């Protein structure tokens, strides 16, 4: 039986900043794309960009969850910050420890 582990905490300031940036992108990225599209075009393009970005960021969030969180722990619900922490722990910030 595998043991459950806690969500890893970032070991240094750079990893903490990257975790926050990725979590904000996963949470508010669709809104950012919509505002940029509205600024450069009009509200119709902004709505289209929002819907497309919402779907694409949801797919990205799901891929990150299933690729970088251990399989035994995927039954739990994770926030965007937790998904970002696991992703960075498994890729960039693991050797910083």
mmCIF file of C-alpha atoms in Angstrom:
data_model
loop_
_atom_site.group_PDB
_atom_site.id
_atom_site.type_symbol
_atom_site.label_atom_id
_atom_site.label_comp_id
_atom_site.label_asym_id
_atom_site.label_seq_id
_atom_site.Cartn_x
_atom_site.Cartn_y
_atom_site.Cartn_z
ATOM 1 C CA UNK A 1 0.000 0.000 0.000
ATOM 2 C CA UNK A 2 1.422 3.343 -1.018
ATOM 3 C CA UNK A 3 1.717 6.194 1.425
ATOM 4 C CA UNK A 4 0.117 9.522 0.634
ATOM 5 C CA UNK A 5 2.431 12.510 0.641
ATOM 6 C CA UNK A 6 1.603 16.148 1.170
ATOM 7 C CA UNK A 7 1.761 18.697 -1.581
ATOM 8 C CA UNK A 8 5.404 19.745 -1.828
ATOM 9 C CA UNK A 9 6.336 23.234 -0.740
ATOM 10 C CA UNK A 10 8.726 25.248 -2.917
ATOM 11 C CA UNK A 11 12.270 25.204 -1.518
ATOM 12 C CA UNK A 12 13.349 28.727 -2.483
ATOM 13 C CA UNK A 13 12.002 32.119 -3.569
ATOM 14 C CA UNK A 14 12.371 31.493 -7.296
ATOM 15 C CA UNK A 15 10.318 28.297 -7.082
ATOM 16 C CA UNK A 16 7.716 30.053 -4.920
ATOM 17 C CA UNK A 17 7.426 32.831 -7.493
ATOM 18 C CA UNK A 18 7.093 30.318 -10.336
ATOM 19 C CA UNK A 19 4.444 28.407 -8.398
ATOM 20 C CA UNK A 20 2.422 31.567 -7.819
ATOM 21 C CA UNK A 21 2.794 32.646 -11.462
ATOM 22 C CA UNK A 22 1.679 29.251 -12.808
ATOM 23 C CA UNK A 23 -1.218 29.079 -10.339
ATOM 24 C CA UNK A 24 -2.381 32.559 -11.367
ATOM 25 C CA UNK A 25 -2.161 31.586 -15.037
ATOM 26 C CA UNK A 26 -4.195 28.434 -14.455
ATOM 27 C CA UNK A 27 -6.776 30.393 -12.441
ATOM 28 C CA UNK A 28 -7.063 33.650 -14.383
ATOM 29 C CA UNK A 29 -5.461 32.960 -17.760
ATOM 30 C CA UNK A 30 -8.765 32.792 -19.622
ATOM 31 C CA UNK A 31 -9.772 36.193 -18.238
ATOM 32 C CA UNK A 32 -6.415 37.634 -19.269
ATOM 33 C CA UNK A 33 -6.826 36.375 -22.831
ATOM 34 C CA UNK A 34 -10.350 37.783 -22.981
ATOM 35 C CA UNK A 35 -9.261 41.223 -21.760
ATOM 36 C CA UNK A 36 -6.387 41.323 -24.255
ATOM 37 C CA UNK A 37 -8.703 40.302 -27.106
ATOM 38 C CA UNK A 38 -11.239 42.909 -26.027
ATOM 39 C CA UNK A 39 -8.528 45.569 -25.862
ATOM 40 C CA UNK A 40 -7.247 44.851 -29.375
ATOM 41 C CA UNK A 41 -10.494 43.815 -31.092
ATOM 42 C CA UNK A 42 -14.048 43.871 -29.746
ATOM 43 C CA UNK A 43 -16.297 42.072 -27.291
ATOM 44 C CA UNK A 44 -17.226 39.298 -29.753
ATOM 45 C CA UNK A 45 -13.597 38.267 -30.159
ATOM 46 C CA UNK A 46 -13.106 38.615 -26.416
ATOM 47 C CA UNK A 47 -15.962 36.215 -25.708
ATOM 48 C CA UNK A 48 -14.609 33.764 -28.270
ATOM 49 C CA UNK A 49 -11.095 34.035 -26.828
ATOM 50 C CA UNK A 50 -12.457 33.512 -23.317
ATOM 51 C CA UNK A 51 -14.317 30.335 -24.268
ATOM 52 C CA UNK A 52 -11.379 28.929 -26.218
ATOM 53 C CA UNK A 53 -8.877 29.787 -23.472
ATOM 54 C CA UNK A 54 -11.187 28.315 -20.814
ATOM 55 C CA UNK A 55 -11.240 25.003 -22.670
ATOM 56 C CA UNK A 56 -7.500 24.981 -23.439
ATOM 57 C CA UNK A 57 -6.437 25.916 -19.905
ATOM 58 C CA UNK A 58 -8.790 23.241 -18.542
ATOM 59 C CA UNK A 59 -7.086 20.674 -20.765
ATOM 60 C CA UNK A 60 -3.667 21.932 -19.645
ATOM 61 C CA UNK A 61 -4.719 21.729 -15.982
ATOM 62 C CA UNK A 62 -5.923 18.157 -16.473
ATOM 63 C CA UNK A 63 -2.734 17.115 -18.276
ATOM 64 C CA UNK A 64 -0.562 18.607 -15.512
ATOM 65 C CA UNK A 65 -2.642 16.881 -12.839
ATOM 66 C CA UNK A 66 -2.467 13.446 -14.432
ATOM 67 C CA UNK A 67 1.171 13.654 -15.532
ATOM 68 C CA UNK A 68 2.859 15.051 -12.424
ATOM 69 C CA UNK A 69 0.765 14.118 -9.391
ATOM 70 C CA UNK A 70 1.406 10.536 -8.210
ATOM 71 C CA UNK A 71 -1.275 8.134 -9.386
ATOM 72 C CA UNK A 72 -2.326 7.043 -5.899
ATOM 73 C CA UNK A 73 -3.044 10.676 -4.959
ATOM 74 C CA UNK A 74 -5.072 11.623 -8.028
ATOM 75 C CA UNK A 75 -8.309 10.729 -6.256
ATOM 76 C CA UNK A 76 -8.045 13.917 -4.180
ATOM 77 C CA UNK A 77 -9.129 17.344 -5.324
ATOM 78 C CA UNK A 78 -6.270 19.763 -5.968
ATOM 79 C CA UNK A 79 -6.315 23.527 -6.375
ATOM 80 C CA UNK A 80 -4.391 25.293 -9.110
ATOM 81 C CA UNK A 81 -1.678 26.192 -6.608
ATOM 82 C CA UNK A 82 -1.296 22.525 -5.636
ATOM 83 C CA UNK A 83 -1.090 21.433 -9.271
ATOM 84 C CA UNK A 84 1.551 24.091 -9.941
ATOM 85 C CA UNK A 85 3.510 23.016 -6.861
ATOM 86 C CA UNK A 86 3.512 19.365 -7.917
ATOM 87 C CA UNK A 87 4.489 20.240 -11.507
ATOM 88 C CA UNK A 88 7.396 22.437 -10.457
ATOM 89 C CA UNK A 89 8.491 19.938 -7.816
ATOM 90 C CA UNK A 90 8.684 17.165 -10.397
ATOM 91 C CA UNK A 91 10.398 19.248 -13.103
ATOM 92 C CA UNK A 92 12.269 22.433 -12.172
ATOM 93 C CA UNK A 93 12.511 22.646 -8.405
ATOM 94 C CA UNK A 94 13.331 19.053 -7.513
ATOM 95 C CA UNK A 95 17.090 19.475 -7.880
ATOM 96 C CA UNK A 96 17.048 22.709 -5.856
ATOM 97 C CA UNK A 97 16.482 20.823 -2.608
#
